[in-house]
Amino acid sequence: DTAVSQTPKYLVTQMGNDKSIKCEQNLGHDTMYWYKQDSKKFLKIMFSYNNKELIINETVPNRFSPKSPDKAHLNLHINSLELGDSAVYFCASSQDPGGSTQYFGPGTRLTVL
Amino acid sequence: GENVEQHPSTLSVQEGDSAVIKCTYSDSASNYFPWYKQELGKGPQLIIDIRSNVGEKKDQRIAVTLNKTAKHFSLHITETQPEDSAVYFCAASHTGNQFYFGTGTSLTVIP
């Protein structure tokens, strides 16, 4: 069983479009995260939710909007896509914020043309 | 906030040799230090972690050491194998706070 899953794995789209990435975890964790990894491999946190409540919201353009319908899901919606949004996006989960192991999904490679 | 620095950014070793990756952190409140391995096309995966009440932890060929006074921790891989080739990330956090990741080390093990 996949612990943290993301769909789609690849996403190719035109500038200006709106797209969503879905994430699900079956570990029973309370905390979920979205990270962006650029071409230099830097892992940058974007958002974190604990028990469906937003607890971390780093300096991310408001074109990015996370939504957590329940503790097992954290989706990422991106409006008006730009070239600079091209990256790999990782979802992760942990039992609690900060003090326990994070489990990462396989990533979604977003390419904006 | 926390600042985690990681060195070196790239590391090449001969198969069978040891590899050491070092990280420093700035926030003395940090008490959890995981190490992640990221293989090509995959998400980061935890390989070992250490908490601030422990100075060293070992798991087969992998070990992590922590010096709280100097605020640095290191990953040691002995008897390296080609399958150890990957990008390695260190991170620091404390309960209730976010994780802060290092900038990654690309390790290449030459057969």
PDB file of C-alpha atoms in Angstrom:
ATOM      1  CA  ASP A   1       0.000   0.000   0.000  1.00  0.00           C
ATOM      2  CA  THR A   2       1.277   3.437  -0.919  1.00  0.00           C
ATOM      3  CA  ALA A   3       1.595   5.578   2.203  1.00  0.00           C
ATOM      4  CA  VAL A   4       1.475   9.002   0.528  1.00  0.00           C
ATOM      5  CA  SER A   5       0.162   9.204  -3.010  1.00  0.00           C
ATOM      6  CA  GLN A   6      -0.062  12.105  -5.425  1.00  0.00           C
ATOM      7  CA  THR A   7      -1.849  12.571  -8.709  1.00  0.00           C
ATOM      8  CA  PRO A   8      -0.930  13.280 -11.373  1.00  0.00           C
ATOM      9  CA  LYS A   9       2.739  12.289 -11.559  1.00  0.00           C
ATOM     10  CA  TYR A  10       3.333  14.547 -14.554  1.00  0.00           C
ATOM     11  CA  LEU A  11       1.494  17.705 -15.480  1.00  0.00           C
ATOM     12  CA  VAL A  12       2.245  19.700 -18.618  1.00  0.00           C
ATOM     13  CA  THR A  13       0.204  22.828 -19.206  1.00  0.00           C
ATOM     14  CA  GLN A  14       0.201  26.245 -20.804  1.00  0.00           C
ATOM     15  CA  MET A  15       0.845  29.537 -19.043  1.00  0.00           C
ATOM     16  CA  GLY A  16      -2.285  31.081 -17.627  1.00  0.00           C
ATOM     17  CA  ASN A  17      -4.085  27.790 -17.009  1.00  0.00           C
ATOM     18  CA  ASP A  18      -5.413  26.597 -13.648  1.00  0.00           C
ATOM     19  CA  LYS A  19      -4.428  23.159 -12.373  1.00  0.00           C
ATOM     20  CA  SER A  20      -4.763  20.998  -9.269  1.00  0.00           C
ATOM     21  CA  ILE A  21      -2.579  18.349  -7.666  1.00  0.00           C
ATOM     22  CA  LYS A  22      -4.125  15.864  -5.280  1.00  0.00           C
ATOM     23  CA  CYS A  23      -2.524  14.194  -2.285  1.00  0.00           C
ATOM     24  CA  GLU A  24      -3.728  11.409  -0.034  1.00  0.00           C
ATOM     25  CA  GLN A  25      -2.099   9.671   2.909  1.00  0.00           C
ATOM     26  CA  ASN A  26      -3.233   6.428   4.530  1.00  0.00           C
ATOM     27  CA  LEU A  27      -0.948   6.631   7.556  1.00  0.00           C
ATOM     28  CA  GLY A  28      -3.480   8.205   9.880  1.00  0.00           C
ATOM     29  CA  HIS A  29      -1.272  11.273  10.290  1.00  0.00           C
ATOM     30  CA  ASP A  30      -2.599  14.606  11.507  1.00  0.00           C
ATOM     31  CA  THR A  31      -0.192  16.868   9.605  1.00  0.00           C
ATOM     32  CA  MET A  32       0.312  17.282   5.882  1.00  0.00           C
ATOM     33  CA  TYR A  33       2.658  19.478   3.842  1.00  0.00           C
ATOM     34  CA  TRP A  34       3.341  20.768   0.376  1.00  0.00           C
ATOM     35  CA  TYR A  35       6.931  21.321  -0.765  1.00  0.00           C
ATOM     36  CA  LYS A  36       8.336  22.740  -3.970  1.00  0.00           C
ATOM     37  CA  GLN A  37      11.635  21.388  -5.310  1.00  0.00           C
ATOM     38  CA  ASP A  38      13.307  23.458  -7.983  1.00  0.00           C
ATOM     39  CA  SER A  39      15.881  22.417 -10.558  1.00  0.00           C
ATOM     40  CA  LYS A  40      18.675  22.872  -8.014  1.00  0.00           C
ATOM     41  CA  LYS A  41      16.966  20.333  -5.741  1.00  0.00           C
ATOM     42  CA  PHE A  42      16.166  22.862  -2.985  1.00  0.00           C
ATOM     43  CA  LEU A  43      13.200  21.694  -0.915  1.00  0.00           C
ATOM     44  CA  LYS A  44      11.070  24.686  -0.005  1.00  0.00           C
ATOM     45  CA  ILE A  45       8.052  24.327   2.250  1.00  0.00           C
ATOM     46  CA  MET A  46       4.914  25.986   0.971  1.00  0.00           C
ATOM     47  CA  PHE A  47       2.097  25.001   3.302  1.00  0.00           C
ATOM     48  CA  SER A  48       1.340  22.808   6.277  1.00  0.00           C
ATOM     49  CA  TYR A  49      -1.988  21.663   7.654  1.00  0.00           C
ATOM     50  CA  ASN A  50      -2.609  20.096  11.049  1.00  0.00           C
ATOM     51  CA  ASN A  51      -6.003  18.529  11.603  1.00  0.00           C
ATOM     52  CA  LYS A  52      -7.310  20.347   8.511  1.00  0.00           C
ATOM     53  CA  GLU A  53      -6.150  23.727   9.861  1.00  0.00           C
ATOM     54  CA  LEU A  54      -3.501  25.778   8.057  1.00  0.00           C
ATOM     55  CA  ILE A  55      -0.466  26.171  10.346  1.00  0.00           C
ATOM     56  CA  ILE A  56       2.303  27.135   7.938  1.00  0.00           C
ATOM     57  CA  ASN A  57       1.891  29.459   4.998  1.00  0.00           C
ATOM     58  CA  GLU A  58       5.266  30.483   3.684  1.00  0.00           C
ATOM     59  CA  THR A  59       5.748  33.353   1.276  1.00  0.00           C
ATOM     60  CA  VAL A  60       3.918  31.800  -1.613  1.00  0.00           C
ATOM     61  CA  PRO A  61       1.983  33.712  -4.293  1.00  0.00           C
ATOM     62  CA  ASN A  62      -1.731  33.731  -3.551  1.00  0.00           C
ATOM     63  CA  ARG A  63      -2.223  31.950  -6.877  1.00  0.00           C
ATOM     64  CA  PHE A  64      -1.440  28.838  -4.834  1.00  0.00           C
ATOM     65  CA  SER A  65      -4.293  27.666  -2.645  1.00  0.00           C
ATOM     66  CA  PRO A  66      -4.231  24.505  -0.544  1.00  0.00           C
ATOM     67  CA  LYS A  67      -7.402  22.729   0.454  1.00  0.00           C
ATOM     68  CA  SER A  68      -7.772  20.010   3.055  1.00  0.00           C
ATOM     69  CA  PRO A  69     -11.198  18.359   2.866  1.00  0.00           C
ATOM     70  CA  ASP A  70     -10.203  15.921   5.600  1.00  0.00           C
ATOM     71  CA  LYS A  71      -7.082  14.850   7.506  1.00  0.00           C
ATOM     72  CA  ALA A  72      -6.124  12.312   4.852  1.00  0.00           C
ATOM     73  CA  HIS A  73      -6.174  14.709   1.916  1.00  0.00           C
ATOM     74  CA  LEU A  74      -4.353  17.921   1.033  1.00  0.00           C
ATOM     75  CA  ASN A  75      -4.836  19.256  -2.451  1.00  0.00           C
ATOM     76  CA  LEU A  76      -2.983  22.100  -4.140  1.00  0.00           C
ATOM     77  CA  HIS A  77      -4.700  24.360  -6.626  1.00  0.00           C
ATOM     78  CA  ILE A  78      -2.687  26.754  -8.757  1.00  0.00           C
ATOM     79  CA  ASN A  79      -4.281  29.613 -10.677  1.00  0.00           C
ATOM     80  CA  SER A  80      -2.836  31.499 -13.647  1.00  0.00           C
ATOM     81  CA  LEU A  81       0.226  29.280 -13.999  1.00  0.00           C
ATOM     82  CA  GLU A  82       3.539  30.961 -14.781  1.00  0.00           C
ATOM     83  CA  LEU A  83       6.784  29.635 -16.257  1.00  0.00           C
ATOM     84  CA  GLY A  84       8.453  29.935 -12.845  1.00  0.00           C
ATOM     85  CA  ASP A  85       5.961  27.504 -11.343  1.00  0.00           C
ATOM     86  CA  SER A  86       7.671  24.661 -13.206  1.00  0.00           C
ATOM     87  CA  ALA A  87       9.102  22.381 -10.538  1.00  0.00           C
ATOM     88  CA  VAL A  88       8.484  19.116  -8.731  1.00  0.00           C
ATOM     89  CA  TYR A  89       5.852  19.391  -6.000  1.00  0.00           C
ATOM     90  CA  PHE A  90       5.960  16.980  -3.084  1.00  0.00           C
ATOM     91  CA  CYS A  91       3.257  16.212  -0.611  1.00  0.00           C
ATOM     92  CA  ALA A  92       4.298  14.847   2.791  1.00  0.00           C
ATOM     93  CA  SER A  93       2.696  13.849   6.061  1.00  0.00           C
ATOM     94  CA  SER A  94       3.750  13.343   9.671  1.00  0.00           C
ATOM     95  CA  GLN A  95       2.034  12.422  12.907  1.00  0.00           C
ATOM     96  CA  ASP A  96       2.561  15.901  14.320  1.00  0.00           C
ATOM     97  CA  PRO A  97       4.273  19.123  13.225  1.00  0.00           C
ATOM     98  CA  GLY A  98       8.027  19.198  13.592  1.00  0.00           C
ATOM     99  CA  GLY A  99       8.871  16.390  15.940  1.00  0.00           C
ATOM    100  CA  SER A 100       8.168  13.249  13.946  1.00  0.00           C
ATOM    101  CA  THR A 101       9.176  11.649  10.687  1.00  0.00           C
ATOM    102  CA  GLN A 102       7.844  13.099   7.476  1.00  0.00           C
ATOM    103  CA  TYR A 103       6.787  10.689   4.762  1.00  0.00           C
ATOM    104  CA  PHE A 104       6.947  12.024   1.231  1.00  0.00           C
ATOM    105  CA  GLY A 105       4.868  11.240  -1.806  1.00  0.00           C
ATOM    106  CA  PRO A 106       6.460  10.414  -5.179  1.00  0.00           C
ATOM    107  CA  GLY A 107       6.157  13.982  -6.461  1.00  0.00           C
ATOM    108  CA  THR A 108       4.337  15.733  -9.287  1.00  0.00           C
ATOM    109  CA  ARG A 109       6.501  17.206 -12.026  1.00  0.00           C
ATOM    110  CA  LEU A 110       4.798  20.360 -13.277  1.00  0.00           C
ATOM    111  CA  THR A 111       5.948  21.848 -16.555  1.00  0.00           C
ATOM    112  CA  VAL A 112       4.506  25.182 -17.644  1.00  0.00           C
ATOM    113  CA  LEU A 113       5.006  26.002 -21.322  1.00  0.00           C
TER     114      LEU A 113
ATOM    115  CA  GLY B   1      13.858  31.166  12.191  1.00  0.00           C
ATOM    116  CA  GLU B   2      16.078  28.135  11.780  1.00  0.00           C
ATOM    117  CA  ASN B   3      18.892  28.082   9.216  1.00  0.00           C
ATOM    118  CA  VAL B   4      20.356  24.746   8.134  1.00  0.00           C
ATOM    119  CA  GLU B   5      23.554  24.641   6.114  1.00  0.00           C
ATOM    120  CA  GLN B   6      24.773  21.472   4.420  1.00  0.00           C
ATOM    121  CA  HIS B   7      28.176  20.589   2.967  1.00  0.00           C
ATOM    122  CA  PRO B   8      29.450  19.485   0.573  1.00  0.00           C
ATOM    123  CA  SER B   9      26.981  20.047  -2.251  1.00  0.00           C
ATOM    124  CA  THR B  10      28.556  17.251  -4.298  1.00  0.00           C
ATOM    125  CA  LEU B  11      30.617  14.293  -3.175  1.00  0.00           C
ATOM    126  CA  SER B  12      32.256  11.519  -5.179  1.00  0.00           C
ATOM    127  CA  VAL B  13      33.762   8.469  -3.509  1.00  0.00           C
ATOM    128  CA  GLN B  14      35.130   5.148  -4.647  1.00  0.00           C
ATOM    129  CA  GLU B  15      33.056   2.097  -3.891  1.00  0.00           C
ATOM    130  CA  GLY B  16      33.958   0.760  -0.470  1.00  0.00           C
ATOM    131  CA  ASP B  17      35.149   4.113   0.860  1.00  0.00           C
ATOM    132  CA  SER B  18      33.319   6.171   3.482  1.00  0.00           C
ATOM    133  CA  ALA B  19      31.239   9.288   2.856  1.00  0.00           C
ATOM    134  CA  VAL B  20      30.571  12.070   5.345  1.00  0.00           C
ATOM    135  CA  ILE B  21      28.016  14.850   4.963  1.00  0.00           C
ATOM    136  CA  LYS B  22      27.860  17.688   7.486  1.00  0.00           C
ATOM    137  CA  CYS B  23      25.083  20.047   8.541  1.00  0.00           C
ATOM    138  CA  THR B  24      24.904  22.973  10.922  1.00  0.00           C
ATOM    139  CA  TYR B  25      21.819  24.568  12.420  1.00  0.00           C
ATOM    140  CA  SER B  26      21.176  27.849  14.183  1.00  0.00           C
ATOM    141  CA  ASP B  27      18.150  27.356  16.469  1.00  0.00           C
ATOM    142  CA  SER B  28      19.129  25.819  19.806  1.00  0.00           C
ATOM    143  CA  ALA B  29      15.475  24.770  20.266  1.00  0.00           C
ATOM    144  CA  SER B  30      15.757  22.259  17.412  1.00  0.00           C
ATOM    145  CA  ASN B  31      15.625  18.751  18.826  1.00  0.00           C
ATOM    146  CA  TYR B  32      14.916  16.430  15.902  1.00  0.00           C
ATOM    147  CA  PHE B  33      17.359  15.835  13.056  1.00  0.00           C
ATOM    148  CA  PRO B  34      16.359  13.464  10.246  1.00  0.00           C
ATOM    149  CA  TRP B  35      18.342  12.525   7.151  1.00  0.00           C
ATOM    150  CA  TYR B  36      16.611  11.813   3.860  1.00  0.00           C
ATOM    151  CA  LYS B  37      17.789  10.045   0.721  1.00  0.00           C
ATOM    152  CA  GLN B  38      16.280  11.042  -2.599  1.00  0.00           C
ATOM    153  CA  GLU B  39      16.803   8.777  -5.573  1.00  0.00           C
ATOM    154  CA  LEU B  40      16.244  10.026  -9.095  1.00  0.00           C
ATOM    155  CA  GLY B  41      12.566  10.552  -9.845  1.00  0.00           C
ATOM    156  CA  LYS B  42      11.416   9.688  -6.324  1.00  0.00           C
ATOM    157  CA  GLY B  43      10.428  11.500  -3.170  1.00  0.00           C
ATOM    158  CA  PRO B  44      12.825  11.881  -0.228  1.00  0.00           C
ATOM    159  CA  GLN B  45      12.874   8.874   2.087  1.00  0.00           C
ATOM    160  CA  LEU B  46      13.994   8.847   5.706  1.00  0.00           C
ATOM    161  CA  ILE B  47      17.164   6.819   6.246  1.00  0.00           C
ATOM    162  CA  ILE B  48      18.068   7.707   9.817  1.00  0.00           C
ATOM    163  CA  ASP B  49      17.194  10.292  12.442  1.00  0.00           C
ATOM    164  CA  ILE B  50      18.485  11.449  15.798  1.00  0.00           C
ATOM    165  CA  ARG B  51      16.998  13.378  18.693  1.00  0.00           C
ATOM    166  CA  SER B  52      18.808  15.894  20.823  1.00  0.00           C
ATOM    167  CA  ASN B  53      19.072  13.600  23.841  1.00  0.00           C
ATOM    168  CA  VAL B  54      21.345  11.235  21.886  1.00  0.00           C
ATOM    169  CA  GLY B  55      24.850  11.892  20.585  1.00  0.00           C
ATOM    170  CA  GLU B  56      25.139   9.101  18.043  1.00  0.00           C
ATOM    171  CA  LYS B  57      22.918   6.581  16.302  1.00  0.00           C
ATOM    172  CA  LYS B  58      23.879   3.764  13.982  1.00  0.00           C
ATOM    173  CA  ASP B  59      21.970   1.557  11.573  1.00  0.00           C
ATOM    174  CA  GLN B  60      24.153  -0.941   9.737  1.00  0.00           C
ATOM    175  CA  ARG B  61      26.391   1.095   7.383  1.00  0.00           C
ATOM    176  CA  ILE B  62      24.785   4.426   8.256  1.00  0.00           C
ATOM    177  CA  ALA B  63      25.450   6.512  11.345  1.00  0.00           C
ATOM    178  CA  VAL B  64      24.549  10.011  12.481  1.00  0.00           C
ATOM    179  CA  THR B  65      26.363  12.083  15.102  1.00  0.00           C
ATOM    180  CA  LEU B  66      25.069  15.169  16.852  1.00  0.00           C
ATOM    181  CA  ASN B  67      27.023  17.878  18.661  1.00  0.00           C
ATOM    182  CA  LYS B  68      24.458  20.107  20.365  1.00  0.00           C
ATOM    183  CA  THR B  69      27.035  22.517  21.708  1.00  0.00           C
ATOM    184  CA  ALA B  70      28.469  23.220  18.287  1.00  0.00           C
ATOM    185  CA  LYS B  71      25.055  22.866  16.632  1.00  0.00           C
ATOM    186  CA  HIS B  72      26.159  20.442  13.988  1.00  0.00           C
ATOM    187  CA  PHE B  73      25.286  16.924  12.950  1.00  0.00           C
ATOM    188  CA  SER B  74      26.791  14.579  10.395  1.00  0.00           C
ATOM    189  CA  LEU B  75      25.844  11.573   8.306  1.00  0.00           C
ATOM    190  CA  HIS B  76      28.415   8.816   7.911  1.00  0.00           C
ATOM    191  CA  ILE B  77      28.079   6.083   5.310  1.00  0.00           C
ATOM    192  CA  THR B  78      30.663   3.306   5.460  1.00  0.00           C
ATOM    193  CA  GLU B  79      31.526   0.727   2.801  1.00  0.00           C
ATOM    194  CA  THR B  80      29.694   2.721   0.166  1.00  0.00           C
ATOM    195  CA  GLN B  81      27.957   0.905  -2.669  1.00  0.00           C
ATOM    196  CA  PRO B  82      26.746   2.177  -6.067  1.00  0.00           C
ATOM    197  CA  GLU B  83      23.142   2.065  -4.807  1.00  0.00           C
ATOM    198  CA  ASP B  84      24.080   4.692  -2.211  1.00  0.00           C
ATOM    199  CA  SER B  85      24.328   7.212  -5.079  1.00  0.00           C
ATOM    200  CA  ALA B  86      21.548   9.743  -4.510  1.00  0.00           C
ATOM    201  CA  VAL B  87      20.861  13.210  -3.121  1.00  0.00           C
ATOM    202  CA  TYR B  88      20.940  13.389   0.673  1.00  0.00           C
ATOM    203  CA  PHE B  89      19.159  16.040   2.738  1.00  0.00           C
ATOM    204  CA  CYS B  90      19.550  16.883   6.373  1.00  0.00           C
ATOM    205  CA  ALA B  91      16.793  18.648   8.298  1.00  0.00           C
ATOM    206  CA  ALA B  92      16.197  20.196  11.700  1.00  0.00           C
ATOM    207  CA  SER B  93      12.992  20.848  13.580  1.00  0.00           C
ATOM    208  CA  HIS B  94      11.401  20.957  16.980  1.00  0.00           C
ATOM    209  CA  THR B  95       7.981  19.855  18.120  1.00  0.00           C
ATOM    210  CA  GLY B  96       5.245  22.140  16.878  1.00  0.00           C
ATOM    211  CA  ASN B  97       7.468  23.769  14.303  1.00  0.00           C
ATOM    212  CA  GLN B  98       8.215  23.147  10.666  1.00  0.00           C
ATOM    213  CA  PHE B  99      11.122  21.217   9.208  1.00  0.00           C
ATOM    214  CA  TYR B 100      14.054  23.169   7.822  1.00  0.00           C
ATOM    215  CA  PHE B 101      15.979  21.320   5.144  1.00  0.00           C
ATOM    216  CA  GLY B 102      19.575  21.640   4.085  1.00  0.00           C
ATOM    217  CA  THR B 103      20.407  22.322   0.450  1.00  0.00           C
ATOM    218  CA  GLY B 104      21.233  18.708  -0.369  1.00  0.00           C
ATOM    219  CA  THR B 105      24.363  16.701  -1.197  1.00  0.00           C
ATOM    220  CA  SER B 106      24.627  14.788  -4.433  1.00  0.00           C
ATOM    221  CA  LEU B 107      26.607  11.633  -3.638  1.00  0.00           C
ATOM    222  CA  THR B 108      28.138   9.571  -6.433  1.00  0.00           C
ATOM    223  CA  VAL B 109      29.713   6.212  -5.645  1.00  0.00           C
ATOM    224  CA  ILE B 110      32.132   5.189  -8.374  1.00  0.00           C
ATOM    225  CA  PRO B 111      32.289   1.413  -8.973  1.00  0.00           C
TER     226      PRO B 111
END
